[in-house]
Coordinates of C-alpha atoms and ligand atoms in Angstrom, one line a residue:
M589 CA 0.0 0.0 0.0
K590 CA 2.8 2.4 1.0
R591 CA 4.6 1.7 -2.2
C592 CA 1.5 2.4 -4.2
F593 CA 1.0 5.7 -2.5
A594 CA 4.6 6.6 -3.2
A595 CA 4.1 5.7 -6.8
L596 CA 1.0 7.9 -7.0
V597 CA 2.9 10.8 -5.4
V598 CA 5.6 10.4 -8.1
L599 CA 3.0 10.2 -10.9
A600 CA 1.2 13.3 -9.7
F601 CA 4.3 15.2 -10.6
W602 CA 5.2 13.3 -13.7
P603 CA 2.3 13.8 -16.1
A604 CA 4.1 12.9 -19.3
C605 CA 4.0 9.1 -18.9
S606 CA 1.3 6.5 -18.5
Q607 CA 0.4 5.6 -14.9
T608 CA 1.5 2.0 -14.4
Q609 CA 3.6 0.4 -11.8
D610 CA 6.2 -0.6 -14.4
T611 CA 6.7 2.9 -15.6
V612 CA 7.0 4.2 -12.1
L613 CA 9.7 1.6 -11.4
A614 CA 11.5 2.4 -14.6
H615 CA 11.4 6.1 -13.7
Q616 CA 12.7 5.4 -10.2
Q617 CA 15.6 3.4 -11.7
K618 CA 16.4 6.0 -14.3
M619 CA 16.4 8.7 -11.6
Q620 CA 18.5 6.8 -9.1
W621 CA 22.0 8.2 -10.0
F622 CA 20.5 11.7 -9.8
K623 CA 18.9 11.0 -6.4
D624 CA 22.2 9.6 -5.1
A625 CA 24.4 12.3 -6.5
K626 CA 23.3 15.2 -4.3
L627 CA 25.7 17.8 -5.7
G628 CA 26.2 19.2 -9.1
I629 CA 28.1 22.2 -10.5
F630 CA 26.2 24.5 -12.8
I631 CA 28.3 26.5 -15.2
H632 CA 27.1 29.7 -16.8
W633 CA 29.7 30.6 -19.4
G634 CA 29.0 32.8 -22.3
L635 CA 29.4 36.3 -23.9
Y636 CA 28.1 38.1 -20.8
S637 CA 31.3 37.2 -18.9
V638 CA 33.2 39.6 -21.1
D639 CA 31.6 42.8 -19.8
G640 CA 30.5 41.2 -16.6
I641 CA 26.8 41.8 -17.2
D642 CA 23.6 39.8 -16.7
E643 CA 23.4 36.8 -19.0
S644 CA 21.1 37.6 -21.9
W645 CA 18.7 39.6 -19.7
S646 CA 21.0 42.7 -19.9
F647 CA 19.9 43.4 -23.5
F648 CA 16.4 41.9 -23.2
N649 CA 15.7 44.3 -20.4
G650 CA 17.4 47.2 -22.2
Y651 CA 20.5 47.9 -20.1
I652 CA 22.6 47.5 -23.2
S653 CA 21.6 47.3 -26.9
H654 CA 21.6 44.0 -28.6
K655 CA 24.3 45.3 -31.0
D656 CA 26.6 46.2 -28.1
Y657 CA 25.8 43.0 -26.3
L658 CA 27.0 41.0 -29.3
K659 CA 30.3 43.0 -29.5
Q660 CA 31.3 40.9 -26.5
T661 CA 32.1 38.1 -29.0
K662 CA 35.5 39.9 -29.5
G663 CA 36.4 39.5 -25.8
F664 CA 35.3 35.9 -25.5
T665 CA 38.8 34.5 -26.0
A666 CA 38.8 31.3 -24.0
K667 CA 42.6 31.6 -24.1
K668 CA 43.1 30.2 -20.6
Y669 CA 40.4 27.6 -20.9
D670 CA 41.5 24.3 -19.4
P671 CA 38.6 21.9 -19.5
A672 CA 40.7 19.2 -17.7
L673 CA 41.2 21.6 -14.8
W674 CA 37.5 22.4 -14.7
A675 CA 36.7 18.7 -14.4
E676 CA 39.3 18.2 -11.7
L677 CA 37.9 21.1 -9.7
I678 CA 34.4 19.6 -10.0
V679 CA 35.7 16.3 -8.7
E680 CA 37.4 18.2 -5.9
S681 CA 34.2 20.0 -5.0
G682 CA 32.5 16.6 -4.4
A683 CA 30.0 17.1 -7.2
Q684 CA 28.9 14.1 -9.2
Y685 CA 27.6 15.9 -12.2
S686 CA 27.8 19.2 -14.0
V687 CA 25.4 21.2 -16.1
I688 CA 26.9 23.7 -18.6
T689 CA 25.1 26.5 -20.6
A690 CA 25.5 25.1 -24.1
K691 CA 23.2 28.0 -25.2
H692 CA 21.6 30.7 -23.1
H693 CA 18.7 32.9 -24.1
D694 CA 21.1 35.1 -26.1
G695 CA 21.5 32.3 -28.6
F696 CA 25.3 32.1 -28.3
A697 CA 26.2 28.4 -28.7
L698 CA 29.4 27.0 -27.1
W699 CA 29.7 24.3 -29.7
D700 CA 30.2 24.5 -33.5
T701 CA 26.5 24.0 -34.3
R702 CA 25.5 23.4 -37.9
F703 CA 22.5 25.6 -37.2
G704 CA 23.4 29.3 -37.3
T705 CA 26.7 31.0 -36.9
L706 CA 26.4 32.6 -33.5
N707 CA 28.7 30.2 -31.8
A708 CA 32.1 30.0 -30.1
A709 CA 33.8 28.4 -33.2
E710 CA 32.6 30.9 -35.8
H711 CA 31.5 34.1 -34.2
A712 CA 33.9 34.8 -31.3
S713 CA 37.6 35.2 -30.6
S714 CA 37.8 31.8 -29.1
K715 CA 37.5 30.4 -32.7
K716 CA 36.8 26.9 -31.4
D717 CA 34.1 24.6 -30.1
V718 CA 34.5 24.9 -26.3
L719 CA 31.8 22.4 -25.3
T720 CA 33.1 19.1 -26.8
P721 CA 36.4 19.1 -24.8
F722 CA 34.6 19.8 -21.6
V723 CA 32.1 17.0 -22.1
E724 CA 35.1 14.7 -22.8
K725 CA 36.8 15.7 -19.6
L726 CA 33.7 15.2 -17.5
R727 CA 33.4 11.7 -18.9
D728 CA 37.1 11.0 -18.3
K729 CA 36.4 11.7 -14.7
E730 CA 33.2 9.6 -14.7
L731 CA 31.1 12.7 -13.9
K732 CA 27.6 12.8 -15.4
V733 CA 27.0 15.3 -18.2
G734 CA 24.2 17.9 -18.1
I735 CA 23.5 20.3 -20.9
Y736 CA 21.7 23.5 -20.2
Y737 CA 19.7 24.6 -23.3
S738 CA 17.5 27.7 -23.5
L739 CA 14.4 27.2 -25.5
P740 CA 14.1 30.9 -26.3
D741 CA 16.8 32.3 -28.6
W742 CA 16.4 36.0 -28.5
S743 CA 19.0 36.6 -31.2
Y744 CA 17.5 34.3 -33.8
A745 CA 15.7 36.4 -36.4
D746 CA 12.8 34.0 -36.7
Y747 CA 12.2 33.7 -32.9
T748 CA 9.1 35.5 -31.6
H749 CA 10.6 37.5 -28.7
F750 CA 13.5 39.9 -29.0
T751 CA 13.4 42.3 -26.0
R752 CA 11.0 43.1 -23.3
D753 CA 9.3 45.8 -25.4
S754 CA 9.6 44.3 -28.9
I755 CA 8.1 41.1 -30.1
R756 CA 9.0 40.1 -33.7
Y757 CA 5.7 38.4 -34.5
K758 CA 2.8 36.4 -33.2
I759 CA 2.7 32.7 -34.0
E760 CA -0.9 32.8 -35.2
E761 CA 0.0 35.5 -37.7
E762 CA 3.2 33.9 -39.0
P763 CA 3.0 30.1 -38.4
N764 CA 5.7 29.4 -41.1
R765 CA 8.1 31.6 -39.4
W766 CA 7.5 29.7 -36.1
N767 CA 8.0 26.4 -37.9
K768 CA 11.3 27.6 -39.1
F769 CA 12.3 28.3 -35.5
L770 CA 11.0 24.9 -34.4
T771 CA 13.2 23.2 -37.1
Y772 CA 16.2 25.3 -35.9
Y773 CA 15.9 24.6 -32.2
Q774 CA 14.9 21.0 -32.5
G775 CA 17.8 20.6 -35.0
Q776 CA 20.2 21.9 -32.4
L777 CA 18.8 19.6 -29.7
K778 CA 19.2 16.6 -32.0
E779 CA 22.7 17.7 -32.7
L780 CA 23.4 17.9 -28.9
S781 CA 21.8 14.5 -28.4
D782 CA 23.7 12.8 -31.3
R783 CA 27.1 14.3 -30.3
Y784 CA 27.1 14.2 -26.6
N785 CA 24.3 11.9 -25.5
P786 CA 23.9 13.9 -22.3
D787 CA 22.8 12.2 -19.1
L788 CA 20.6 15.2 -18.4
Y789 CA 19.1 18.1 -20.2
W790 CA 18.5 21.3 -18.3
F791 CA 15.9 23.4 -20.2
D792 CA 15.2 27.0 -19.5
G793 CA 12.9 29.8 -20.6
D794 CA 9.7 27.7 -21.3
W795 CA 7.6 30.5 -19.9
E796 CA 7.5 32.2 -23.3
H797 CA 5.3 29.6 -25.0
S798 CA 2.9 26.8 -24.3
A799 CA 3.8 23.1 -24.4
E800 CA 2.0 22.8 -27.7
E801 CA 3.9 25.7 -29.2
W802 CA 7.3 24.3 -28.1
E803 CA 6.1 20.8 -29.2
A804 CA 7.3 19.6 -25.8
P805 CA 6.0 16.0 -26.0
K806 CA 7.8 15.5 -29.4
V807 CA 11.0 16.9 -28.0
R808 CA 10.8 14.6 -25.0
K809 CA 10.2 11.7 -27.3
M810 CA 13.0 12.5 -29.6
L811 CA 15.6 12.8 -26.7
L812 CA 14.4 9.6 -25.0
A813 CA 14.4 7.7 -28.3
K814 CA 18.2 8.3 -28.4
N815 CA 18.7 7.6 -24.8
P816 CA 15.8 6.3 -22.7
N817 CA 17.8 7.0 -19.5
T818 CA 18.4 10.6 -20.1
I819 CA 16.8 12.9 -17.5
L820 CA 15.0 16.1 -18.4
N821 CA 14.5 19.0 -15.9
S822 CA 11.0 20.4 -15.4
R823 CA 11.4 23.5 -17.6
L824 CA 9.9 21.8 -20.6
K825 CA 6.4 22.9 -19.7
G826 CA 5.5 19.9 -17.6
H827 CA 7.3 17.3 -19.6
G828 CA 10.3 16.8 -17.4
D829 CA 11.4 14.5 -14.7
Y830 CA 12.2 16.7 -11.7
E831 CA 11.5 20.1 -10.2
T832 CA 13.9 23.0 -10.3
P833 CA 13.4 25.6 -7.6
E834 CA 15.8 28.5 -8.1
Q835 CA 17.8 30.4 -5.5
G836 CA 15.2 30.0 -2.8
M837 CA 15.8 27.0 -0.6
P838 CA 12.4 25.3 0.0
I839 CA 11.5 25.8 3.6
T840 CA 9.2 22.8 3.9
R841 CA 9.9 19.5 2.3
P842 CA 8.6 19.5 -1.3
D843 CA 6.0 16.8 -2.1
N844 CA 7.7 15.7 -5.3
P845 CA 10.7 13.6 -4.2
Y846 CA 12.7 14.6 -7.3
W847 CA 14.0 18.1 -7.1
E848 CA 17.2 20.2 -7.4
L849 CA 17.8 23.7 -6.0
C850 CA 19.9 25.7 -8.4
M851 CA 21.8 28.5 -6.7
T852 CA 24.5 31.1 -7.3
M853 CA 27.6 31.5 -5.1
N854 CA 27.1 35.3 -5.2
D855 CA 24.1 37.1 -6.8
S856 CA 25.0 36.4 -10.5
W857 CA 24.9 33.3 -12.7
G858 CA 27.6 34.4 -15.0
Y859 CA 30.9 36.1 -14.1
Q860 CA 30.4 39.7 -12.9
K861 CA 33.5 41.5 -11.7
T862 CA 31.4 43.8 -9.5
D863 CA 29.5 41.1 -7.7
L864 CA 31.5 40.2 -4.6
N865 CA 28.5 39.2 -2.5
Y866 CA 29.7 35.7 -2.1
K867 CA 28.1 33.3 0.3
T868 CA 30.6 31.8 2.8
T869 CA 31.7 28.2 2.8
D870 CA 29.7 27.7 6.0
Q871 CA 26.6 29.1 4.4
I872 CA 26.9 27.0 1.3
I873 CA 27.4 23.8 3.4
G874 CA 24.5 24.8 5.6
I875 CA 22.2 25.2 2.6
F876 CA 23.5 22.0 1.0
A877 CA 22.7 20.1 4.3
D878 CA 19.2 21.6 4.3
V879 CA 18.7 20.6 0.7
I880 CA 19.7 16.9 1.0
G881 CA 18.0 16.7 4.4
N882 CA 14.8 17.4 2.5
G883 CA 15.6 14.9 -0.2
G884 CA 16.9 17.3 -2.9
N885 CA 20.1 18.0 -4.9
L886 CA 22.1 21.2 -4.9
L887 CA 23.2 22.5 -8.3
L888 CA 25.8 25.2 -7.3
D889 CA 26.7 27.7 -10.0
I890 CA 30.1 29.0 -11.1
G891 CA 30.7 31.7 -13.7
P892 CA 34.0 31.4 -15.5
K893 CA 35.7 34.4 -17.0
A894 CA 35.7 35.1 -20.7
D895 CA 39.3 33.7 -20.9
G896 CA 38.1 30.5 -19.4
S897 CA 39.7 30.9 -16.0
I898 CA 37.5 30.4 -12.9
P899 CA 37.4 33.3 -10.5
E900 CA 39.6 32.7 -7.4
A901 CA 36.7 33.2 -5.0
Q902 CA 34.7 30.5 -6.7
V903 CA 37.6 28.1 -6.8
A904 CA 38.1 28.7 -3.0
L905 CA 34.4 28.0 -2.4
M906 CA 34.5 24.8 -4.5
K907 CA 37.6 23.6 -2.6
G908 CA 36.1 24.5 0.8
L909 CA 32.9 22.7 0.1
G910 CA 34.8 19.8 -1.4
R911 CA 36.9 19.3 1.8
W912 CA 33.7 18.9 3.8
V913 CA 31.9 16.8 1.2
H914 CA 34.7 14.3 0.8
K915 CA 35.1 14.0 4.6
H916 CA 31.4 13.3 5.1
K917 CA 30.6 11.4 2.0
E918 CA 29.0 8.4 3.8
A919 CA 26.3 10.8 5.2
L920 CA 25.7 12.4 1.8
Y921 CA 25.8 10.3 -1.4
G922 CA 23.2 7.7 -1.7
T923 CA 21.2 8.8 1.4
M924 CA 17.6 9.8 1.7
A925 CA 15.8 12.7 3.3
G926 CA 16.0 12.6 7.0
I927 CA 13.6 12.8 9.9
P928 CA 11.2 15.7 10.6
K929 CA 12.6 18.7 12.5
E930 CA 10.6 18.1 15.6
H931 CA 12.8 15.2 16.4
F932 CA 16.1 16.9 15.7
Y933 CA 16.5 20.6 15.3
G934 CA 18.7 20.4 12.2
P935 CA 19.2 18.7 8.9
S936 CA 19.5 14.9 8.8
T937 CA 19.7 12.2 6.3
L938 CA 19.0 8.4 6.4
S939 CA 20.9 5.5 4.9
K940 CA 18.9 3.6 2.3
D941 CA 18.2 0.8 4.8
R942 CA 16.8 3.4 7.2
R943 CA 19.0 2.1 10.0
T944 CA 21.6 4.8 10.1
L945 CA 20.6 8.4 10.8
Y946 CA 23.0 11.2 10.1
L947 CA 22.7 14.3 12.1
F948 CA 24.2 17.6 10.8
V949 CA 25.3 19.7 13.7
K950 CA 26.0 23.3 13.1
G951 CA 28.5 25.2 15.2
N952 CA 29.4 24.1 18.7
P953 CA 26.5 22.4 20.5
K954 CA 28.4 23.1 23.8
G955 CA 28.3 19.5 25.1
E956 CA 25.3 17.7 23.8
V957 CA 23.0 17.2 20.8
V958 CA 19.3 16.4 21.5
M959 CA 17.0 13.9 19.8
R960 CA 13.4 13.7 20.6
G961 CA 10.8 10.9 20.2
L962 CA 13.1 8.3 18.7
K963 CA 11.7 4.9 19.6
N964 CA 14.7 2.9 18.5
N965 CA 17.6 1.9 20.8
I966 CA 20.9 3.2 19.6
N967 CA 23.6 0.6 18.9
R968 CA 26.4 3.0 18.2
I969 CA 27.2 6.7 17.5
W970 CA 30.3 7.9 15.8
V971 CA 31.6 11.2 14.3
V972 CA 31.6 10.9 10.5
G973 CA 35.0 11.3 8.9
Q974 CA 36.6 11.5 12.3
G975 CA 35.7 8.2 13.8
A976 CA 35.3 8.9 17.5
K977 CA 32.7 6.9 19.3
L978 CA 30.2 9.0 21.3
Q979 CA 28.1 8.2 24.4
H980 CA 24.4 9.0 24.9
Q981 CA 21.8 9.1 27.6
V982 CA 18.1 8.5 27.5
M983 CA 16.1 10.8 29.8
G984 CA 12.4 11.1 30.6
K985 CA 11.5 7.6 29.5
V986 CA 8.8 6.2 31.8
Y987 CA 7.8 2.5 31.9
W988 CA 4.0 3.1 31.6
S989 CA 4.1 5.0 28.3
E990 CA 5.2 4.4 24.7
Y991 CA 6.9 7.8 24.9
P992 CA 10.6 7.0 24.2
G993 CA 12.1 9.9 26.1
I994 CA 14.8 12.3 25.0
K995 CA 18.2 11.2 23.8
Y996 CA 21.2 13.3 24.6
I997 CA 24.4 12.7 22.7
K998 CA 27.6 13.9 24.3
V999 CA 29.7 15.8 21.8
P1000 CA 33.2 16.8 23.0
E1001 CA 34.7 19.9 21.4
H1002 CA 37.7 18.1 19.9
V1003 CA 35.6 16.1 17.5
L1004 CA 33.9 19.1 15.9
D1005 CA 34.4 19.9 12.2
E1006 CA 35.4 23.4 11.3
N1007 CA 32.3 23.8 9.1
M1008 CA 29.6 21.4 10.2
T1009 CA 30.0 18.2 12.2
V1010 CA 28.1 15.1 11.2
L1011 CA 27.1 12.3 13.6
A1012 CA 26.1 8.8 12.5
V1013 CA 23.6 7.1 14.7
L1014 CA 23.3 3.4 14.1
L1015 CA 19.8 2.2 15.2
D1016 CA 18.6 -1.2 16.3
G1017 CA 16.3 -1.4 13.3
E1018 CA 14.6 0.9 10.8
V1019 CA 14.0 4.3 12.1
D1020 CA 10.9 4.5 14.2
L1021 CA 9.5 7.8 15.5
Y1022 CA 7.0 8.6 18.2
R1023 CA 4.5 10.9 16.7
E1024 CA 1.6 10.7 19.2
D1025 CA 0.6 13.1 22.0
G1026 CA 2.1 12.4 25.4
A1027 CA 0.0 9.9 27.5
V1028 CA -1.5 10.5 30.9
I1029 CA -0.7 8.0 33.7
E1030 CA -3.4 5.6 34.7
S1031 CA -1.6 3.6 37.3
N1032 CA 1.7 3.9 39.0
Ligands
GLC2592 C1 16.6 31.8 -15.0 C2 17.3 32.8 -15.9 C3 18.6 32.5 -16.3 C4 19.4 31.5 -15.5 C5 18.5 30.5 -14.9 C6 19.3 29.5 -14.1 O1 15.7 31.1 -15.6 O2 16.5 33.1 -17.0 O3 19.3 33.6 -16.7 O4 20.3 30.9 -16.4 O5 17.5 31.0 -14.3 O6 18.4 28.7 -13.3

């Protein structure tokens, strides 16, 4: 029964496919690597890194003319671009996959597409395809490959939208023109699929048209025909496999078990010299723990410079996060969302067999960590990545009630991690929580 309910929850958020148990299981299997991966690195690299302005939106919103925006092609040199180094850094960060902007809304393609000339090989100082070598290096490192692809292409002469105040045409009035655009964009997607066979497609910009207008079901079918295991994000007008909240960490646990928070390190997706408002390593780790504690993934963004180098502040954050991730990997990869906050005031995850609970402890708990309403007995507690065995005490358990009491775990200062300490709590069985009201005594 439980399994059926879980299946229905998944299906409620997965409208594109027929609702049978088989397809639910196939979907679960296909999504497994993604569920287990927890951390991805998002890369916004494009013309906008030259002047350090908002990706695509700067001309769409009229902060710069389209003509001046395109002049950035001169400064897009990629002369220090080292895709092997990028891939190494991604490994060092602890991420298991990466998603790169093959084409943002401005229409500038990082690969030498046969469709159009606005690309890194033909129309920029880089004079080369910069996507292919990166995909190769990711695969060399056994990282999963995600391709960000913007459905809108505001530079393409036969696309409907150009800037906020000027639309080129309406589809009803010029259907042939729209068909030309469909052939163009679907051609590029086919090209990406044939060349790179991505593990994941990250669509964006679907708000400008309906699913019918984008021909979303046809696109899904085409990509899955090439690779039935490829994953599509939600931004294909309801024809994707997982949700993509942006910037804002969900406060309550999302109902859909498949989700990924995409988030910038500072306030910009692409490289912007003036934006120094970086989150700290502690803050990023804290958000990451909250995300996985609620069953999601974090897709953390970097914005390389126009020469292909990655800004120092971003490298430092990737390394800082990576130190922590590698140390605590047993509590992260392959785990599931943890227990509700009433039982432990912090993020937690659970091993797949639900017998080990991982508690994420921020700062210095000054002696002890508290767990409420845990019915299980605890077999062993240790500090993840550090090894020390910890003691605990059960207080407030009375013989006449099911109420399991409060468990206090003693945490000495010398075992604390500099960013966030993780405790592994091995239970005597699958996690079992007391969720009832307290009982009143009837006899003593
Ligand atoms: C938004 C923006 C875009 C950015 C993306 C990343 O949809 O349009 O600029 O690339 O979010 O999630």
